[in-house]
Coordinates of C-alpha atoms and ligand atoms in Angstrom, one line a residue:
M1021 CA 96.2 47.2 117.3
I1022 CA 94.2 44.8 119.5
N1023 CA 95.4 44.9 123.2
F1024 CA 94.8 41.7 125.3
T1025 CA 97.4 42.7 128.1
V1026 CA 96.3 43.1 131.6
G1027 CA 96.8 47.0 132.0
P1028 CA 96.7 49.8 130.6
V1029 CA 93.6 47.7 128.8
Q1030 CA 91.6 49.0 125.8
S1031 CA 89.1 52.2 126.8
S1032 CA 85.5 52.7 125.1
E1033 CA 85.4 55.6 122.5
E1034 CA 83.6 57.6 125.2
I1035 CA 86.8 57.4 127.6
C1036 CA 89.1 58.0 124.9
R1037 CA 86.9 61.1 123.5
I1038 CA 87.2 62.6 127.4
G1039 CA 91.0 62.3 127.2
A1040 CA 91.2 64.4 124.2
E1041 CA 89.4 67.4 126.0
Q1042 CA 91.0 70.2 128.2
V1043 CA 91.5 69.3 131.9
P1044 CA 89.6 71.7 134.1
Y1045 CA 90.5 73.5 137.6
F1046 CA 89.3 70.9 140.2
R1047 CA 88.6 73.2 143.4
T1048 CA 85.2 73.6 142.2
S1049 CA 81.9 72.5 143.5
E1050 CA 81.2 70.5 140.1
F1051 CA 84.8 68.3 140.8
S1052 CA 83.5 67.8 144.1
S1053 CA 80.0 66.2 143.3
L1054 CA 81.9 64.4 140.7
M1055 CA 84.2 62.8 143.5
K1056 CA 81.4 61.8 145.6
E1057 CA 79.7 60.3 142.9
N1058 CA 82.9 58.3 142.0
E1059 CA 83.1 57.3 145.8
K1060 CA 79.4 56.2 145.9
L1061 CA 79.6 54.0 142.8
I1062 CA 83.0 52.4 143.9
L1063 CA 81.6 51.6 147.2
Q1064 CA 78.2 50.3 145.7
F1065 CA 80.0 48.1 143.1
A1066 CA 82.7 46.5 146.1
K1067 CA 79.6 46.0 148.1
A1068 CA 81.3 47.9 151.0
D1069 CA 78.8 48.7 154.2
E1070 CA 77.7 52.4 154.5
K1071 CA 80.3 53.2 157.0
S1072 CA 83.0 52.3 154.3
K1073 CA 85.0 55.1 152.7
A1074 CA 87.1 55.2 149.4
I1075 CA 89.9 57.3 148.9
F1076 CA 91.3 58.2 145.3
L1077 CA 95.2 58.6 145.2
T1078 CA 97.4 60.1 142.3
G1079 CA 99.8 57.0 141.5
S1080 CA 99.6 53.6 140.0
G1081 CA 98.3 50.9 142.0
T1082 CA 101.6 50.1 143.9
A1083 CA 101.2 54.0 145.5
A1084 CA 97.8 52.5 147.1
M1085 CA 99.7 49.5 148.2
E1086 CA 102.5 50.9 149.8
A1087 CA 99.8 53.7 151.1
T1088 CA 98.2 51.0 153.1
V1089 CA 101.1 49.3 154.6
I1090 CA 102.3 52.6 155.6
N1091 CA 99.1 54.0 157.2
L1092 CA 97.7 50.9 158.6
L1093 CA 100.6 48.7 159.7
T1094 CA 103.4 49.5 162.3
S1095 CA 106.7 47.9 163.5
K1096 CA 104.5 46.6 166.1
D1097 CA 102.5 44.2 163.8
K1098 CA 103.0 40.7 162.7
V1099 CA 101.9 40.5 159.3
L1100 CA 101.1 37.4 157.0
I1101 CA 101.5 37.8 153.2
I1102 CA 100.6 35.3 150.6
N1103 CA 103.2 35.5 148.0
G1104 CA 102.6 33.4 144.7
G1105 CA 104.2 35.5 142.4
S1106 CA 105.7 39.1 141.7
F1107 CA 102.6 41.2 142.9
G1108 CA 102.9 39.1 146.3
Q1109 CA 106.5 39.8 146.2
R1110 CA 105.8 43.3 146.0
F1111 CA 103.8 43.2 149.4
V1112 CA 106.8 41.6 150.9
N1113 CA 109.4 44.5 149.3
I1114 CA 107.0 47.2 150.5
C1115 CA 107.0 45.9 154.2
S1116 CA 110.4 45.2 154.2
V1117 CA 111.3 48.9 152.9
H1118 CA 109.1 50.0 156.0
N1119 CA 110.3 47.7 158.7
I1120 CA 107.2 45.7 159.0
P1121 CA 107.4 42.4 160.5
Y1122 CA 106.3 40.0 158.3
T1123 CA 106.0 36.1 157.4
E1124 CA 105.6 34.9 154.0
I1125 CA 103.4 32.3 153.0
K1126 CA 105.2 31.0 149.4
L1127 CA 102.9 29.1 147.0
E1128 CA 104.2 27.1 144.3
R1129 CA 103.7 28.7 140.7
G1130 CA 100.2 28.1 139.8
K1131 CA 99.1 27.1 143.2
D1132 CA 95.9 28.6 145.0
I1133 CA 96.3 28.4 149.0
S1134 CA 94.8 25.5 150.8
E1135 CA 93.1 25.1 154.3
D1136 CA 96.4 22.8 155.4
Q1137 CA 98.7 25.5 154.5
L1138 CA 96.9 28.2 156.3
K1139 CA 96.4 25.9 159.4
E1140 CA 100.1 26.5 160.3
Y1141 CA 99.5 30.0 160.8
E1142 CA 96.3 29.7 163.0
G1143 CA 96.3 31.0 166.7
K1144 CA 99.9 32.5 166.3
N1145 CA 99.3 36.1 167.1
Y1146 CA 99.4 37.6 163.7
T1147 CA 97.6 41.1 163.4
A1148 CA 97.1 41.5 159.7
L1149 CA 97.0 39.5 156.2
L1150 CA 98.0 40.9 152.9
V1151 CA 96.9 39.0 149.8
N1152 CA 96.5 39.9 145.9
V1153 CA 93.2 38.0 145.3
H1154 CA 94.0 37.5 141.9
E1155 CA 98.1 37.1 141.4
T1156 CA 98.0 38.6 137.9
S1157 CA 101.6 37.4 137.3
T1158 CA 100.5 33.7 137.2
G1159 CA 96.8 34.0 136.6
V1160 CA 95.6 32.7 140.0
H1161 CA 92.7 33.8 141.6
Y1162 CA 92.9 32.7 145.5
D1163 CA 90.2 31.0 147.6
I1164 CA 88.9 34.5 149.1
N1165 CA 86.3 33.0 151.0
L1166 CA 88.9 30.6 152.7
I1167 CA 91.2 33.3 153.3
S1168 CA 88.3 35.6 154.9
E1169 CA 87.1 33.2 157.4
F1170 CA 90.9 32.4 158.6
C1171 CA 91.1 36.2 159.0
K1172 CA 87.7 36.4 161.2
R1173 CA 88.7 33.6 162.9
N1174 CA 92.2 34.8 164.0
N1175 CA 90.7 38.7 164.3
L1176 CA 93.3 39.9 161.5
L1177 CA 93.2 43.1 159.6
F1178 CA 92.4 41.9 156.3
I1179 CA 94.1 43.8 153.1
V1180 CA 93.1 42.7 149.7
D1181 CA 94.8 43.9 146.5
A1182 CA 92.0 43.2 143.8
I1183 CA 93.6 45.7 141.1
S1184 CA 93.2 42.8 138.5
S1185 CA 90.2 41.7 140.0
F1186 CA 87.7 44.3 140.9
L1187 CA 84.9 44.3 138.3
A1188 CA 85.9 41.2 136.8
D1189 CA 85.2 38.6 139.7
E1190 CA 82.8 38.7 142.3
L1191 CA 84.1 40.6 145.5
D1192 CA 81.8 41.3 148.3
V1193 CA 84.0 43.8 150.6
S1194 CA 81.5 43.5 153.5
K1195 CA 80.5 39.9 153.6
L1196 CA 84.3 39.1 153.3
Q1197 CA 85.0 41.7 156.3
I1198 CA 87.9 43.0 154.1
D1199 CA 89.4 46.6 155.6
V1200 CA 91.1 47.6 152.9
M1201 CA 90.6 46.7 149.0
I1202 CA 92.8 47.9 146.5
T1203 CA 92.4 48.6 142.7
S1204 CA 93.6 51.1 140.0
S1205 CA 92.2 52.7 137.0
Q1206 CA 94.0 50.8 134.4
K1207 CA 92.8 47.3 134.7
A1208 CA 88.9 46.7 134.4
L1209 CA 88.0 50.2 135.0
A1210 CA 89.8 50.3 131.5
C1211 CA 90.9 53.9 131.9
P1212 CA 94.6 55.3 131.7
P1213 CA 97.1 54.4 134.4
G1214 CA 97.5 57.0 137.1
I1215 CA 94.8 56.8 139.7
S1216 CA 94.7 54.1 142.5
I1217 CA 91.5 53.5 144.8
L1218 CA 91.4 52.3 148.5
V1219 CA 87.9 51.3 149.8
I1220 CA 88.5 51.1 153.8
S1221 CA 86.3 49.9 156.6
E1222 CA 85.5 51.6 159.8
K1223 CA 87.9 49.9 161.4
A1224 CA 90.7 50.6 158.8
E1225 CA 89.8 54.4 159.3
K1226 CA 90.2 54.6 162.9
L1227 CA 94.1 52.9 162.3
I1228 CA 94.7 55.6 159.7
Y1229 CA 93.7 58.3 162.4
E1230 CA 96.0 56.4 165.0
N1231 CA 99.0 56.0 162.8
D1232 CA 101.5 58.5 161.8
P1233 CA 103.2 57.2 158.6
H1234 CA 106.8 59.1 157.3
S1235 CA 105.2 60.5 154.4
L1236 CA 103.6 63.4 153.4
Y1237 CA 102.1 62.8 150.1
L1238 CA 100.7 59.1 150.9
D1239 CA 99.3 60.3 154.1
L1240 CA 95.6 59.2 154.0
K1241 CA 94.6 61.2 157.0
D1242 CA 95.0 64.4 154.7
A1243 CA 93.2 62.6 152.0
L1244 CA 90.3 61.6 154.3
K1245 CA 89.7 64.7 155.6
N1246 CA 89.8 66.4 152.1
A1247 CA 87.3 63.5 150.7
E1248 CA 84.5 64.8 153.1
R1249 CA 84.1 67.8 150.8
G1250 CA 84.7 65.6 147.5
Q1251 CA 88.4 66.8 147.1
T1252 CA 91.8 65.5 147.3
P1253 CA 95.1 67.4 149.3
F1254 CA 97.2 67.9 146.1
T1255 CA 96.3 68.2 142.3
P1256 CA 95.0 64.9 141.4
A1257 CA 95.0 63.2 137.9
V1258 CA 92.1 65.3 137.2
G1259 CA 91.3 63.8 133.7
I1260 CA 91.4 60.4 134.8
L1261 CA 88.7 60.9 137.7
I1262 CA 86.6 62.4 135.1
Q1263 CA 86.9 59.2 133.0
I1264 CA 86.6 57.1 135.9
N1265 CA 83.3 59.0 136.5
A1266 CA 81.9 58.3 133.0
R1267 CA 83.2 54.5 133.1
L1268 CA 81.5 53.8 136.5
K1269 CA 78.2 55.4 135.3
E1270 CA 78.4 53.4 132.1
I1271 CA 78.9 50.1 134.1
E1272 CA 75.7 51.5 136.2
H1273 CA 73.2 52.1 132.9
K1274 CA 74.3 48.9 131.4
G1275 CA 73.1 46.8 134.6
G1276 CA 75.4 47.3 137.2
I1277 CA 78.4 45.4 138.6
E1278 CA 76.9 41.9 138.2
K1279 CA 76.5 42.3 134.3
E1280 CA 79.8 43.6 134.1
I1281 CA 81.3 40.6 135.7
E1282 CA 79.2 38.5 133.6
K1283 CA 80.3 40.0 130.2
T1284 CA 84.1 39.4 131.5
A1285 CA 83.2 36.0 132.4
E1286 CA 81.7 35.2 128.9
L1287 CA 84.5 36.6 127.2
A1288 CA 87.0 34.6 129.1
E1289 CA 84.8 31.4 128.6
D1290 CA 84.8 32.0 124.8
F1291 CA 88.4 32.4 124.6
R1292 CA 89.3 29.4 126.6
K1293 CA 86.6 27.2 124.4
K1294 CA 88.3 28.5 121.2
I1295 CA 91.8 27.8 121.9
K1296 CA 91.1 24.0 122.7
G1297 CA 93.0 21.9 120.5
L1298 CA 96.1 24.4 120.5
P1299 CA 99.2 23.4 122.0
F1300 CA 98.8 25.3 124.8
E1301 CA 98.9 24.4 128.8
I1302 CA 97.0 26.4 131.5
E1303 CA 98.5 26.0 134.9
S1304 CA 96.5 27.7 137.2
D1305 CA 94.2 26.0 139.9
S1306 CA 91.9 28.7 139.8
L1307 CA 91.3 31.1 137.0
S1308 CA 90.2 34.5 137.4
N1309 CA 87.7 36.1 134.5
A1310 CA 90.1 38.8 134.1
V1311 CA 93.2 36.7 132.4
T1312 CA 94.0 33.3 131.0
P1313 CA 97.9 32.4 131.6
I1314 CA 98.8 30.4 128.8
H1315 CA 102.4 28.3 128.7
P1316 CA 103.2 27.4 124.7
I1317 CA 104.3 24.1 124.6
T1318 CA 106.4 24.5 121.5
N1319 CA 107.7 27.6 121.6
S1320 CA 109.2 30.5 123.7
A1321 CA 106.3 32.4 125.1
Y1322 CA 108.3 35.6 124.3
K1323 CA 108.8 34.8 120.9
I1324 CA 105.3 34.1 120.4
F1325 CA 104.2 37.6 122.1
E1326 CA 106.8 39.5 119.6
I1327 CA 105.6 37.8 116.6
L1328 CA 101.8 38.7 117.3
K1329 CA 102.9 42.2 118.2
D1330 CA 105.1 42.6 115.1
E1331 CA 103.2 40.6 112.3
Y1332 CA 99.7 40.7 113.5
G1333 CA 99.1 43.8 115.3
I1334 CA 97.9 41.9 118.4
W1335 CA 99.4 42.5 121.8
V1336 CA 99.0 39.7 124.5
C1337 CA 100.9 40.1 127.7
P1338 CA 104.3 39.1 128.3
N1339 CA 105.7 37.5 131.4
G1340 CA 108.5 39.1 133.1
G1341 CA 111.8 37.7 134.4
D1342 CA 112.5 33.7 134.5
M1343 CA 109.0 33.4 133.2
S1344 CA 109.5 35.1 130.0
D1345 CA 110.0 32.1 127.6
Y1346 CA 107.6 30.0 129.6
M1347 CA 104.4 32.3 129.7
F1348 CA 102.2 34.9 128.5
R1349 CA 99.1 36.1 129.4
V1350 CA 95.9 37.0 127.5
G1351 CA 93.6 39.8 129.2
H1352 CA 89.9 39.6 129.1
I1353 CA 89.2 43.2 130.5
G1354 CA 88.7 46.3 129.2
N1355 CA 87.2 47.0 125.7
L1356 CA 87.1 43.7 123.8
T1357 CA 84.6 41.5 122.1
K1358 CA 84.3 37.8 121.2
E1359 CA 85.3 38.8 117.8
D1360 CA 88.4 40.2 119.0
N1361 CA 89.0 36.8 120.6
S1362 CA 88.4 35.1 117.1
K1363 CA 91.1 37.5 115.7
L1364 CA 93.4 36.4 118.2
V1365 CA 92.7 32.7 117.7
D1366 CA 93.0 33.2 113.9
A1367 CA 96.6 34.6 114.3
F1368 CA 97.2 31.4 116.7
L1369 CA 95.8 29.3 113.9
D1370 CA 98.0 30.6 111.4
L1371 CA 101.2 30.7 113.7
Q1372 CA 100.6 26.7 113.7
K1373 CA 100.0 26.7 110.2
R1374 CA 103.6 28.4 109.8
G1375 CA 105.0 25.7 112.3
I1376 CA 105.6 28.6 114.8
I1377 CA 103.5 27.0 117.5
Ligands
PLP1917 C1 98.6 45.7 138.1 C2 98.6 45.2 139.5 C3 99.5 46.1 140.3 C4 99.7 47.6 140.1 O1 101.1 47.7 139.6 P1 101.0 49.0 138.9 O2 102.1 48.9 138.0 O3 101.6 49.9 140.4 O4 99.6 49.8 138.7 C5 99.0 45.5 141.8 N1 98.7 44.4 141.9 C6 98.4 43.6 140.9 C7 97.7 42.3 141.3 C8 98.0 44.0 139.8 O5 97.6 43.2 138.8

């Protein structure tokens, strides 16, 4: 099986080997130092400043999205949400459940946000902005510099879901003045799902201590206090945190974040070059290195996904809902190679020969 989905993705052999080991007890100095090292490397790769902190939550990416909303925003806020697909919609749903006043900036499928669109919201007393820097459902990587400048001018709390973009695209948390950056274990970190991570600014930390979320498990004050000694309030997904540690150290040994992004960019470029000439359209204003969204012109995207899975042992990533016949996505994150790309392209060529695409 080759897995080109966008998460969970393929892990390296070392990560799989750790997954086969016994899970140790965690209230120990050894685990505390491992967690401190995880925090240090995450902050380093996010390019966060020295006053920033990282919080590790047990739960998938959505847990960190919801924790961010309930710990940093209240019914007194006036929030802008950039909504270009199902992950933007998830922020809308979370704010709605928790009665946070919001305005949606709805984008058409495949479209990046423009300066003109943002102008309408300039100087309107908004207090925070929520965005998924890479809207994974449609494969659009937003112009984060444009959004960051808008937040700086309007003094907005800047919350960025970078779950599918962190480690795949450039992202400088301190330069962009991001107050909360969210990521999770099963995307470019290439570990099993179950851990989500928040990188928070000093300003965000203050807000967390001022607010009182109606949640026990997701109250970040406890997480912050425990993190000072490299611990978590409750039993975390210990095994995954150990795998994350190995993966972060592997990235560092192989040349750091720049090298990692370069590797993913090369894989994406290689794939996009190899599919030229196939009856596919890529409808995205701005691509992330993490994913290529493909609209097959001649057959249902879902049908192609199923045939690749059942007859070729290759998994691309189907889209859900009303996009399922329209689009599938090919991921470039996780333990993949250019040879894997060639195998997928060979399968496409075979489908073409068979008259399926
Ligand atoms: C994968 C992903 C998530 C997280 O979803 P979970 O299923 O909760 O892990 C959130 N936002 C984006 C942009 C994603 O790609």
